Coordinates of C-alpha atoms and ligand atoms in Angstrom, one line a residue:
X1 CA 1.1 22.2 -28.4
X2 CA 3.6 23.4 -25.8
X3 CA 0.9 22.6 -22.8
X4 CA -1.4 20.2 -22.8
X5 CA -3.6 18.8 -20.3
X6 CA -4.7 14.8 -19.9
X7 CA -8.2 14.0 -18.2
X8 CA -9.5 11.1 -17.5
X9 CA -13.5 11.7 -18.6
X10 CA -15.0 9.1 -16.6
X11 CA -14.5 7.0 -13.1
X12 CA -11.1 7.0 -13.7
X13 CA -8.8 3.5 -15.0
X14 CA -10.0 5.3 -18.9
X15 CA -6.1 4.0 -20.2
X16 CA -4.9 7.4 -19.3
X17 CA -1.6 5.6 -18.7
X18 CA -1.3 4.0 -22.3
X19 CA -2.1 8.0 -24.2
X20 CA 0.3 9.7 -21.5
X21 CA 2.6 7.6 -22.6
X22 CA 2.0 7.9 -26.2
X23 CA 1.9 11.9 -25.8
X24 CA 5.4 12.1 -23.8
X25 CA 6.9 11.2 -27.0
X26 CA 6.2 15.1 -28.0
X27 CA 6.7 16.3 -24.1
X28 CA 10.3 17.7 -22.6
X29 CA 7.9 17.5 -19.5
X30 CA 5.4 15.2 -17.8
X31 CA 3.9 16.4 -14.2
X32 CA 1.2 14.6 -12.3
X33 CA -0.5 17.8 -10.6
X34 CA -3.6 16.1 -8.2
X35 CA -4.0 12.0 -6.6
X36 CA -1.2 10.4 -5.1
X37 CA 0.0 6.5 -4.7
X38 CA -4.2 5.6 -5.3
X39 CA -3.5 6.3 -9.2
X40 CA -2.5 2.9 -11.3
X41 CA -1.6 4.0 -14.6
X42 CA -0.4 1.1 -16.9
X43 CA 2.0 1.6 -20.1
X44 CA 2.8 -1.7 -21.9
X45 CA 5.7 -1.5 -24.0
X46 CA 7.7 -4.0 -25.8
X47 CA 6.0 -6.8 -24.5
X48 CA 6.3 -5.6 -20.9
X49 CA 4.2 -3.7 -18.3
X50 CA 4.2 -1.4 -15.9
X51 CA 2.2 -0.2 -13.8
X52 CA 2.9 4.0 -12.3
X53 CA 1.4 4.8 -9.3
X54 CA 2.7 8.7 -8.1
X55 CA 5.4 8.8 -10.9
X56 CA 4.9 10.4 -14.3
X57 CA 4.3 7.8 -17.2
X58 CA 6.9 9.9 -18.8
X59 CA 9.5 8.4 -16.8
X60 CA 9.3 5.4 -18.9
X61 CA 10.9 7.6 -21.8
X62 CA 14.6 7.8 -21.7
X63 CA 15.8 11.9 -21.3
X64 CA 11.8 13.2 -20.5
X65 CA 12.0 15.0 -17.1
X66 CA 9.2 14.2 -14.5
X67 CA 7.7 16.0 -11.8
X68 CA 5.4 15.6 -9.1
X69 CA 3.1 18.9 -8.7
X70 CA 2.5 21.0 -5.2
X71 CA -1.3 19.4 -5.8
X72 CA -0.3 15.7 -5.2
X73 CA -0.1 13.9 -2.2
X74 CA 3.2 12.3 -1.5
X75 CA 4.1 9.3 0.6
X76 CA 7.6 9.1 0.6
X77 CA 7.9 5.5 1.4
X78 CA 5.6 4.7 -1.8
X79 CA 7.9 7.3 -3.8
X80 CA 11.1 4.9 -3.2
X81 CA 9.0 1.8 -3.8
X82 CA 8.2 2.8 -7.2
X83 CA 11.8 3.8 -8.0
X84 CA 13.0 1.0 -7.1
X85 CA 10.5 -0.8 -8.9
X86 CA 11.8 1.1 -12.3
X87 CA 15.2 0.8 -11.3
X88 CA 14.9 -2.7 -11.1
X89 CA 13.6 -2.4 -14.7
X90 CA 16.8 -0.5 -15.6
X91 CA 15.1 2.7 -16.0
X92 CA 16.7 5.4 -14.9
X93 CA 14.9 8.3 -12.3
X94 CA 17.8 10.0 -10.6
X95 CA 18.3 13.3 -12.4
X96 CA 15.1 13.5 -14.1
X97 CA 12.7 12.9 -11.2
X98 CA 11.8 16.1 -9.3
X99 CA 9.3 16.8 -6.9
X100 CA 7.4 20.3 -4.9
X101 CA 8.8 21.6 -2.2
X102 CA 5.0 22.7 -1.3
X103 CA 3.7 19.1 -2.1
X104 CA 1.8 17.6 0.8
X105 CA 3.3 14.6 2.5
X106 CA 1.0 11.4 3.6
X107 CA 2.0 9.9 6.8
X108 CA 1.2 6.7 8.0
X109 CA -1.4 8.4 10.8
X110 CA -3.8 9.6 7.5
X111 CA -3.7 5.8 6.4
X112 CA -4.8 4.9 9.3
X113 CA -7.4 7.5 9.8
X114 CA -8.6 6.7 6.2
X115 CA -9.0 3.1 7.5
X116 CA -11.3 4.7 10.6
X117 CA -12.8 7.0 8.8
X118 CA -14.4 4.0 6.3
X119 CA -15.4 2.1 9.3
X120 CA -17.5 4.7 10.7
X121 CA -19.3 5.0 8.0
X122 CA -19.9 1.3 7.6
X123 CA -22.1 1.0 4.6
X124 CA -21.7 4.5 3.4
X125 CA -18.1 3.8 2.8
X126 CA -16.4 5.3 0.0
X127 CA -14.6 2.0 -0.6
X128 CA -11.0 4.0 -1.1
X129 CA -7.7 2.6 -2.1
X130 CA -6.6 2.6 1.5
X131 CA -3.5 4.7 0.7
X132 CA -4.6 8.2 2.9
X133 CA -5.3 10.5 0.1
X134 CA -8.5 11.7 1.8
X135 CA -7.1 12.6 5.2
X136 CA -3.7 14.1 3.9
X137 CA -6.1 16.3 1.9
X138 CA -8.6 17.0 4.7
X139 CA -5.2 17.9 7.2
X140 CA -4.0 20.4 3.6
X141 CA -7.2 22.0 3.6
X142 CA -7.5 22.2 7.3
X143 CA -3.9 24.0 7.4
X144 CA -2.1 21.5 9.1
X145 CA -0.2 19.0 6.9
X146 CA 3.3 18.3 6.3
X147 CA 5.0 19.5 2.9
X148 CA 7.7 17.8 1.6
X149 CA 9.7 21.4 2.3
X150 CA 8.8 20.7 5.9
X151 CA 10.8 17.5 6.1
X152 CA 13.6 19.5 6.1
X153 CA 13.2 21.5 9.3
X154 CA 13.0 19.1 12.3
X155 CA 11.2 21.7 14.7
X156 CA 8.2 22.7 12.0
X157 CA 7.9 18.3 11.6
X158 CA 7.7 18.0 15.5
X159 CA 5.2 20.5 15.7
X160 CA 2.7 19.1 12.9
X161 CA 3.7 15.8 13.7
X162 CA 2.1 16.0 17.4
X163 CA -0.9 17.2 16.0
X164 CA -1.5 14.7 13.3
X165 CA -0.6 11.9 16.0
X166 CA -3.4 13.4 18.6
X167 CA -6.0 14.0 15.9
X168 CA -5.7 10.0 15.1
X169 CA -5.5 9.1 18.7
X170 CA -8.8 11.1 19.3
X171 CA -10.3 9.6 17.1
X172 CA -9.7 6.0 17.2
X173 CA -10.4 6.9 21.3
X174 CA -13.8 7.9 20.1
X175 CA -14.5 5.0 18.0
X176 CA -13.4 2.3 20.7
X177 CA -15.8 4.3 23.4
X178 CA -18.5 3.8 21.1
X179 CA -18.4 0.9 19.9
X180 CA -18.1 2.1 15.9
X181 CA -21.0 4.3 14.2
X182 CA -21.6 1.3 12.0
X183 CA -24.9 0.3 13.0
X184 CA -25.9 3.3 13.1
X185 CA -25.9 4.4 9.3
X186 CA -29.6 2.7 8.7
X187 CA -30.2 4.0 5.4
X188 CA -28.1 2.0 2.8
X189 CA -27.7 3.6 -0.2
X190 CA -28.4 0.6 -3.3
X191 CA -24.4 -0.1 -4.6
X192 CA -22.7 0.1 -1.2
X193 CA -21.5 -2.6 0.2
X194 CA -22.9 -4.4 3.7
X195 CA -20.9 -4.0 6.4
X196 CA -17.4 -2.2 6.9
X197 CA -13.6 -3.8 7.6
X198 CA -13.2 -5.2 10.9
X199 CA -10.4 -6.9 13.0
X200 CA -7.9 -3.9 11.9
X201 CA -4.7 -3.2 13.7
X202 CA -5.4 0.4 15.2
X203 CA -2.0 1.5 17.0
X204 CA -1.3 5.4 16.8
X205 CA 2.8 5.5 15.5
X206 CA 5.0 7.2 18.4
X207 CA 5.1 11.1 17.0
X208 CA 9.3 11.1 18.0
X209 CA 9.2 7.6 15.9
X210 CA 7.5 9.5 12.9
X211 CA 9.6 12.6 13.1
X212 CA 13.1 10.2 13.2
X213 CA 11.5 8.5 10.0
X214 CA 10.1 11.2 8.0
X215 CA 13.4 13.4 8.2
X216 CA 15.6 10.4 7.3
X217 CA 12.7 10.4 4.1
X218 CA 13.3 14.0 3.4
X219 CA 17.0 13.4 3.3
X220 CA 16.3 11.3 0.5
X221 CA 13.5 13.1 -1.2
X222 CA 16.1 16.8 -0.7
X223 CA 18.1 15.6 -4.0
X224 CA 14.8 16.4 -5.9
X225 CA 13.0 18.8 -4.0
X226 CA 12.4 21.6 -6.2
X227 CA 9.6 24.9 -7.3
X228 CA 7.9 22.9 -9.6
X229 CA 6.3 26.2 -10.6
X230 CA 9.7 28.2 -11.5
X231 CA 10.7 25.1 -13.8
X232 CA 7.8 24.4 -15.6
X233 CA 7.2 28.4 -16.2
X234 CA 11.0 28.4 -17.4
X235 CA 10.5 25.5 -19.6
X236 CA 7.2 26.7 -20.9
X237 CA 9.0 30.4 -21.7
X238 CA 11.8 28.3 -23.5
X239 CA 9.0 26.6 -26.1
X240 CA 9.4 23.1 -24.8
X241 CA 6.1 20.8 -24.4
X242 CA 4.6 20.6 -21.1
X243 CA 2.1 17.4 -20.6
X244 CA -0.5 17.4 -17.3
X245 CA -1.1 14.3 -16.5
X246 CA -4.4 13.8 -15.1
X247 CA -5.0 11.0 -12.7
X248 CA -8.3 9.4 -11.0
X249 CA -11.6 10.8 -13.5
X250 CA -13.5 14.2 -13.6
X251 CA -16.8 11.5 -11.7
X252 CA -13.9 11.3 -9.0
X253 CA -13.4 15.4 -9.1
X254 CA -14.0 16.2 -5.7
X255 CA -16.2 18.9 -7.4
X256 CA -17.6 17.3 -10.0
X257 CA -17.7 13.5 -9.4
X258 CA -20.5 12.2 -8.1
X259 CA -19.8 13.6 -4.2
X260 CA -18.8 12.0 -2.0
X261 CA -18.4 9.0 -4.0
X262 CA -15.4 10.5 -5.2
X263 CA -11.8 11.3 -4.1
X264 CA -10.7 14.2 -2.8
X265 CA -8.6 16.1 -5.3
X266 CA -9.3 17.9 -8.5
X267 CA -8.8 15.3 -11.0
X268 CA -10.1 17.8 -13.7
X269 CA -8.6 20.8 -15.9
X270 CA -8.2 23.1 -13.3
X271 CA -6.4 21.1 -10.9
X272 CA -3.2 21.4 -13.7
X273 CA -2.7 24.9 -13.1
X274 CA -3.6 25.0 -8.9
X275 CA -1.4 21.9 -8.7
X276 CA 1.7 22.5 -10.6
X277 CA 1.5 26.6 -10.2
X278 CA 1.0 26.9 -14.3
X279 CA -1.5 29.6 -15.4
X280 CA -4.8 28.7 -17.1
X281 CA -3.3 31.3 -20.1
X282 CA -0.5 29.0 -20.4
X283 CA -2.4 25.8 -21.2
X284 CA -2.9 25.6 -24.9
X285 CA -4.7 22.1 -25.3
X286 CA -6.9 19.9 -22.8
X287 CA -7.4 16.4 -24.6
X288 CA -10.1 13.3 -22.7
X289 CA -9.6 10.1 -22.7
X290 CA -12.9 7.6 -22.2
X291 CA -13.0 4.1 -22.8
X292 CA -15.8 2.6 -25.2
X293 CA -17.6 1.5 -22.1
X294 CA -17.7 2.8 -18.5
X295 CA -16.1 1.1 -15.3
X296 CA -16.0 1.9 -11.5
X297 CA -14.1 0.5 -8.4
X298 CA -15.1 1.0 -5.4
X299 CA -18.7 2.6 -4.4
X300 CA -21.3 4.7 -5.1
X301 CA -23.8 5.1 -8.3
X302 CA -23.6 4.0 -11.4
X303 CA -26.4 4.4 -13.6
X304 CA -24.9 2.1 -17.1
X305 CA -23.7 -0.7 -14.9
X306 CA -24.8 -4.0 -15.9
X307 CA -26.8 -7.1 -13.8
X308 CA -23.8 -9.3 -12.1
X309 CA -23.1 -11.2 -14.9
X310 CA -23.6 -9.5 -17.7
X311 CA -21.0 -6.9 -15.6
X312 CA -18.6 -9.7 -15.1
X313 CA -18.3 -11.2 -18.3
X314 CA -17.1 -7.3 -19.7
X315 CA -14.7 -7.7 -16.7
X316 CA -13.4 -10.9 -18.0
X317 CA -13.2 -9.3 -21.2
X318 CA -11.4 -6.1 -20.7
X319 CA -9.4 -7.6 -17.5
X320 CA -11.0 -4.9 -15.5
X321 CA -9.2 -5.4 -12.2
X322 CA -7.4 -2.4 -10.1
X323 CA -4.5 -1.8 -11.4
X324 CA -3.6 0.0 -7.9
X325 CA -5.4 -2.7 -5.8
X326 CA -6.9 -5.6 -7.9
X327 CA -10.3 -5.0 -6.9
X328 CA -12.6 -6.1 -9.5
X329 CA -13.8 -3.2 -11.2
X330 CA -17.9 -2.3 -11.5
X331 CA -18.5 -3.0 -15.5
X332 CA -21.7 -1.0 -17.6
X333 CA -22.7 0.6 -21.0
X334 CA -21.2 3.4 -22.1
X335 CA -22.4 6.8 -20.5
X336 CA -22.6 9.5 -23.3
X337 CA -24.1 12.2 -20.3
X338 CA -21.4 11.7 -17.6
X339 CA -18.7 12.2 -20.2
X340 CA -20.4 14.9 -21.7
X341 CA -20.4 16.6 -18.4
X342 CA -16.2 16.0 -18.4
X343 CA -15.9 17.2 -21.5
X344 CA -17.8 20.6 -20.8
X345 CA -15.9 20.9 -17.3
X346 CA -12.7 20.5 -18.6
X347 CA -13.3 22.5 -22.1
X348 CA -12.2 18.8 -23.5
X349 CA -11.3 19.8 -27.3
X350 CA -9.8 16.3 -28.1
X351 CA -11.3 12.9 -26.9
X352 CA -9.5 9.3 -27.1
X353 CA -11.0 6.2 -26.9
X354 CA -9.5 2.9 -25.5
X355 CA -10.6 -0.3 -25.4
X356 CA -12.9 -0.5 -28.1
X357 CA -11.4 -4.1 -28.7
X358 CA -12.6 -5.2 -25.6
X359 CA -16.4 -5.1 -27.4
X360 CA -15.4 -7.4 -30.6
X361 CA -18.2 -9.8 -31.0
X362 CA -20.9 -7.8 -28.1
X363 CA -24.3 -8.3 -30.5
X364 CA -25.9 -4.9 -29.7
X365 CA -24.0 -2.0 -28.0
X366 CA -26.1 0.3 -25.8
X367 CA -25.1 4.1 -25.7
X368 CA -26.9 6.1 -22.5
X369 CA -27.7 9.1 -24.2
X370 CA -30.2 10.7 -21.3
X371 CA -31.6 9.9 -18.0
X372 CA -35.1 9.9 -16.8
X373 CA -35.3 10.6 -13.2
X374 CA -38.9 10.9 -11.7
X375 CA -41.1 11.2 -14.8
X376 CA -38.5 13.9 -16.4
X377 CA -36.1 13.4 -18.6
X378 CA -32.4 14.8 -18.0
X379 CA -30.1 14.9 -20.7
X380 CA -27.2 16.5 -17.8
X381 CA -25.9 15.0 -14.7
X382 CA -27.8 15.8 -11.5
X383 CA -25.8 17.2 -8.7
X384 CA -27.6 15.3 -6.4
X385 CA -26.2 12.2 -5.1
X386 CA -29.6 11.1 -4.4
X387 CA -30.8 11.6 -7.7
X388 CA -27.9 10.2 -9.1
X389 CA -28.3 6.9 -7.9
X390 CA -31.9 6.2 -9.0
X391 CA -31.7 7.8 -12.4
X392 CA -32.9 5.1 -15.1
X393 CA -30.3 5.3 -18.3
X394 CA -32.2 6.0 -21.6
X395 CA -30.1 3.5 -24.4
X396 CA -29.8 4.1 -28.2
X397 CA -28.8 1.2 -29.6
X398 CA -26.3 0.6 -32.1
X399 CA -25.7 -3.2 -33.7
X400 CA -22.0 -4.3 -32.9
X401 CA -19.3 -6.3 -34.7
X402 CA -18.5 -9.3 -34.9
X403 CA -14.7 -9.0 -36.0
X404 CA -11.1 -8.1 -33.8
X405 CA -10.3 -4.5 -34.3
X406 CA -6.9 -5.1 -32.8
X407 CA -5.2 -5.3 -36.0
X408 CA -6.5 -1.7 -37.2
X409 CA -4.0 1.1 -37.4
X410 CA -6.0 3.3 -39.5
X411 CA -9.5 4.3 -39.4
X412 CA -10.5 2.7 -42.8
X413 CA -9.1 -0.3 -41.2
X414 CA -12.1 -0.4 -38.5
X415 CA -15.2 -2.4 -39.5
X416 CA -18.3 0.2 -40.2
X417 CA -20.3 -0.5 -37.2
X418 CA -16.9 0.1 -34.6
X419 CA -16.5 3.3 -36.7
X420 CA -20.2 4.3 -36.3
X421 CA -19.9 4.0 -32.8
X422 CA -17.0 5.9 -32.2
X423 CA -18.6 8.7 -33.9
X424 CA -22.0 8.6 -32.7
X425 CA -20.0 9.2 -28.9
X426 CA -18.0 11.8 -30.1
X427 CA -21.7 13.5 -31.5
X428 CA -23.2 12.7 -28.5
X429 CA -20.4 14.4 -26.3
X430 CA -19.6 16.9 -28.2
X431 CA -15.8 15.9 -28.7
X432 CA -13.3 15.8 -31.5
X433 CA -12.1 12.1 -31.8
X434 CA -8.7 12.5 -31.6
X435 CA -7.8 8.8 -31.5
X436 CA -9.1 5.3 -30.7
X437 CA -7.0 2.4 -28.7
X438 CA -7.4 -1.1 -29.9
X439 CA -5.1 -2.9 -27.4
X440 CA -3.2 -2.3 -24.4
X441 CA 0.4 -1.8 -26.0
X442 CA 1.6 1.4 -27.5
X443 CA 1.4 0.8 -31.1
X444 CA -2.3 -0.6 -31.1
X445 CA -3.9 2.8 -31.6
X446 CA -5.4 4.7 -34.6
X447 CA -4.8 8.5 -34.3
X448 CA -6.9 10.5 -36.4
X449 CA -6.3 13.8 -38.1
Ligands
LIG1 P1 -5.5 4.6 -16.1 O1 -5.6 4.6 -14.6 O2 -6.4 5.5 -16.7 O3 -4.0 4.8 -16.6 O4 -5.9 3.1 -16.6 P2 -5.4 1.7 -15.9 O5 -4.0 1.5 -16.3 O6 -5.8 1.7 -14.5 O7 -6.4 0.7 -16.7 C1 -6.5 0.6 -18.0 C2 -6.2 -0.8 -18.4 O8 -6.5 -1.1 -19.8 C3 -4.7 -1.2 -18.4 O9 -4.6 -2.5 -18.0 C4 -4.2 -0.9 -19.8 O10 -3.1 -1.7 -20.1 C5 -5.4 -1.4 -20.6 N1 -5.7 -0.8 -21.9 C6 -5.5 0.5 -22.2 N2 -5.9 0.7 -23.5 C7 -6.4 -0.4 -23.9 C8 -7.0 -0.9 -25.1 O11 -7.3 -0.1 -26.1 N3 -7.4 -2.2 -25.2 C9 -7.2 -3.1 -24.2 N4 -7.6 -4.3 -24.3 N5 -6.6 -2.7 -23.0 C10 -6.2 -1.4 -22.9
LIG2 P1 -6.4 6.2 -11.8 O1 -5.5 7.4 -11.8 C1 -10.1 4.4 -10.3 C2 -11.5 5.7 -6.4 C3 -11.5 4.6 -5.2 C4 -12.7 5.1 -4.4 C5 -12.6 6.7 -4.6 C6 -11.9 7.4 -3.4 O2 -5.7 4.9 -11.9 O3 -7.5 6.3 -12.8 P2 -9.3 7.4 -2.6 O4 -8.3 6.4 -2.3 O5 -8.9 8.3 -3.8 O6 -9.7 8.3 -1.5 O7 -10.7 6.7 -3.1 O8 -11.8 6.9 -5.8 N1 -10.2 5.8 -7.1 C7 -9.9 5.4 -8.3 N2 -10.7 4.7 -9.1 N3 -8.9 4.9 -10.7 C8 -8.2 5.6 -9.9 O9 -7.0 6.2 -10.3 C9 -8.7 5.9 -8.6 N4 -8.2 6.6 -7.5 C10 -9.1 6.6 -6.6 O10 -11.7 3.3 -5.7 O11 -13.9 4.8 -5.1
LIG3 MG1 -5.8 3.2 -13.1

């Protein structure tokens, strides 16, 4: 398949890492199109892991060329981090890492806003990964960011620069007069945490300080500055394979998650072609990926989550920590009606799942097949955010096993109660299996026909 799209299905963290890095074995290409530097996606190979944050997985494949679509967010200074970080691990980036001219560029003043922004909300917060996605998009949207082409042109960066410095100065002005909205958000919402981050340092960068920094960045970044567009089109038009990779989950779609618990990019389908300037007649294959049970970090509802403990010891199991910040990750049941919902909004036709060895020896496995929300029953996501967080989950139960599936590399290898599962979530969502992960390194996976 010359293009083919990778989406997480869930609340993101689903081991899209571990399949991209599978699938770039077929790939001439790999381009992240949406997120930025709040993606972690982890590859282990030969023993050793690592974790990608803004770079392609692919890079991680000697010859693959990687690129960084016009629909990401870029922070420059976590861009050189994380080549550094591969350099160190002798892999090599220069001549094989490009990114969009047209990408949008995070500046230390969005982290900061990000970091105001949460505390006015107070226990409403989104619970982000603190790394300015949200306000770099918000300044895209509201026609007033910095692209990486703009780095080049000192006059242009002055300009934006000013504005982005006085918009953050306003508002932190605001928040000090007032004392913080905190207080004032009464109605907490059950999940969300109690009170917001205090004692932060608040200083506003000097603009001419910014400008000085961010053109000595674009220096750097000129080397790989590119249309991401023109080569992926020529590339395409030449037969070679094209791989999207998806980061964050379609419940994080700022669309179709579950709003505004979510982030603020299109983490589904679509965002491939409006973030790397491909066509939606080019793409010839959009494949899922879903682990065998759900997780979530940071706030907002969750129907299949699981009491405290129960929700830890999965998180023991499955070392569900942030692979971006550590947090501890929320741990529940499987949701067959969220991923449903990502597999109809990104015309998924090919669904892995990871981590069904992280369930070896769990008695009974619940599936949510259906909510019931009010006395109804609702067998589809609700859009409202209301809703969404008091729906009950409806289980079918399945029994488990009580055996490692690590060892399987075929399906016949599977026990028949870890095969029955797989399929009844495939029936439920209405996916093709296309493969199942037993393990977190490369060659612990069973691809199916
Ligand atoms: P991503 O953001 O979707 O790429 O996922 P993350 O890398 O944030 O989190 C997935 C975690 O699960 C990583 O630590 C992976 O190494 C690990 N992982 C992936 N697939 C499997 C699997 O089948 N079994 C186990 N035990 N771990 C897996
Ligand atoms: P990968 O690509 C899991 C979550 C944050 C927060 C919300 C908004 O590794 O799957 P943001 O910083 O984007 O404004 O935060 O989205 N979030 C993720 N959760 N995996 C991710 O990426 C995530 N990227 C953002 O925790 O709830
Ligand atoms: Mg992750």
């Amino acid at each position: 398949m010359p293009a083919r799209v990778l989406v997480g299905t869930q609340w993101g963290d689903e081991g899209k890492g571990k399949i991209i890095d599978i699938l770039s074995e077929e790939a001439s290409a790999i381009v992240r199109y949406q997120g930025g530097a709040n993606a972690g996606h982890t590859v282990v190979v030969g023993g050793k892991t690592l974790i990608l944050h803004l770079i392609p997985c692919g890079i991680l494949r000697p010859g693959k060329l990687c690129y960084i679509g016009n629909g990401v967010v870029v922070d420059p200074e976590a861009l050189f981090h994380e080549i550094a970080a591969l350099e160190k691990e002798n892999v090599q980036v220069e001549g094989r890492l490009f990114v969009s001219l047209s990408a949008h560029v995070i500046l230390p003043y969005h982290r900061l806003v990000e970091r105001v922004m949460e505390r006015l909300l107070g226990n409403r917060r989104i619970g982000t990964a603190g790394r300015g996605i949200g306000p770099a998009y918000r300044d895209k949207a509201g026609r007033m960011g910095v692209r990486v082409c703009d780095l080049f042109d000192r006059r242009v960066l002055r300009e934006k620069v000013a504005v982005l410095a006085e918009q953050a100065r306003m508002l932190i002005e605001r928040l000090s007069e007032e004392g913080g909205l905190a207080s004032e958000s009464s109605s907490r919402v059950p999940g969300a945490p109690e009170s917001g981050p205090e004692g932060e340092d608040l200083r506003v960068d000097e603009p001419s300080d910014i400008v000085e920094s961010y053109a000595a960045l674009g220096e750097r970044i000129r080397p790989m500055a590119v249309d991401v567009s023109l080569e992926l089109n020529r590339a395409l038009g030449e037969g070679k394979h094209v791989l999207f990779e998806g980061a964050q989950g379609t419940l994080l779609d700022v669309d179709f998650g579950t709003y505004p618990y979510v982030s603020s990019s299109n983490a589904t389908a679509g965002g491939a072609c409006t973030g790397t300037g491909v066509g939606p007649t080019m793409m010839d294959e959009v494949l899922g990926v879903a682990k065998a049970y759900t997780t979530r970090v940071g706030n907002g509802p969750f129907p299949t989550e699981l009491p405290p403990e129960a929700s830890a010891a999965l998180r023991e199991a499955g070392a569900e920590y942030g692979a971006t910040t550590g947090r501890p990750r929320r741990c529940g049941w499987f949701d067959a009606v969220i991923v449903r919902h990502s597999v109809r909004i990104n015309g998924v036709s090919g669904l892995f799942i990871t981590k069904l060895d992280v369930l070896n020896n769990v008695e009974e496995l619940n599936i949510c097949t259906g909510y019931s929300y009010e006395g109804e029953h609702l067998s589809d996501f609700p859009a409202s955010l209301e809703a969404m967080f008091r729906v009950e989950p409806s289980y079918e139960i399945l029994p488990g096993w009580q055996c490692s599936v690590n060892e399987a590399r075929k399906k016949e290898d599977l026990p028949r109660e870890a095969l029955k599962y797989v399929h009844r979530i495939g029936e439920l969502v209405g996916a093709r299996i296309k493969g199942i992960s037993v393990g977190s390194a490369r060659e612990e996976m069973i691809l199916l026909d």
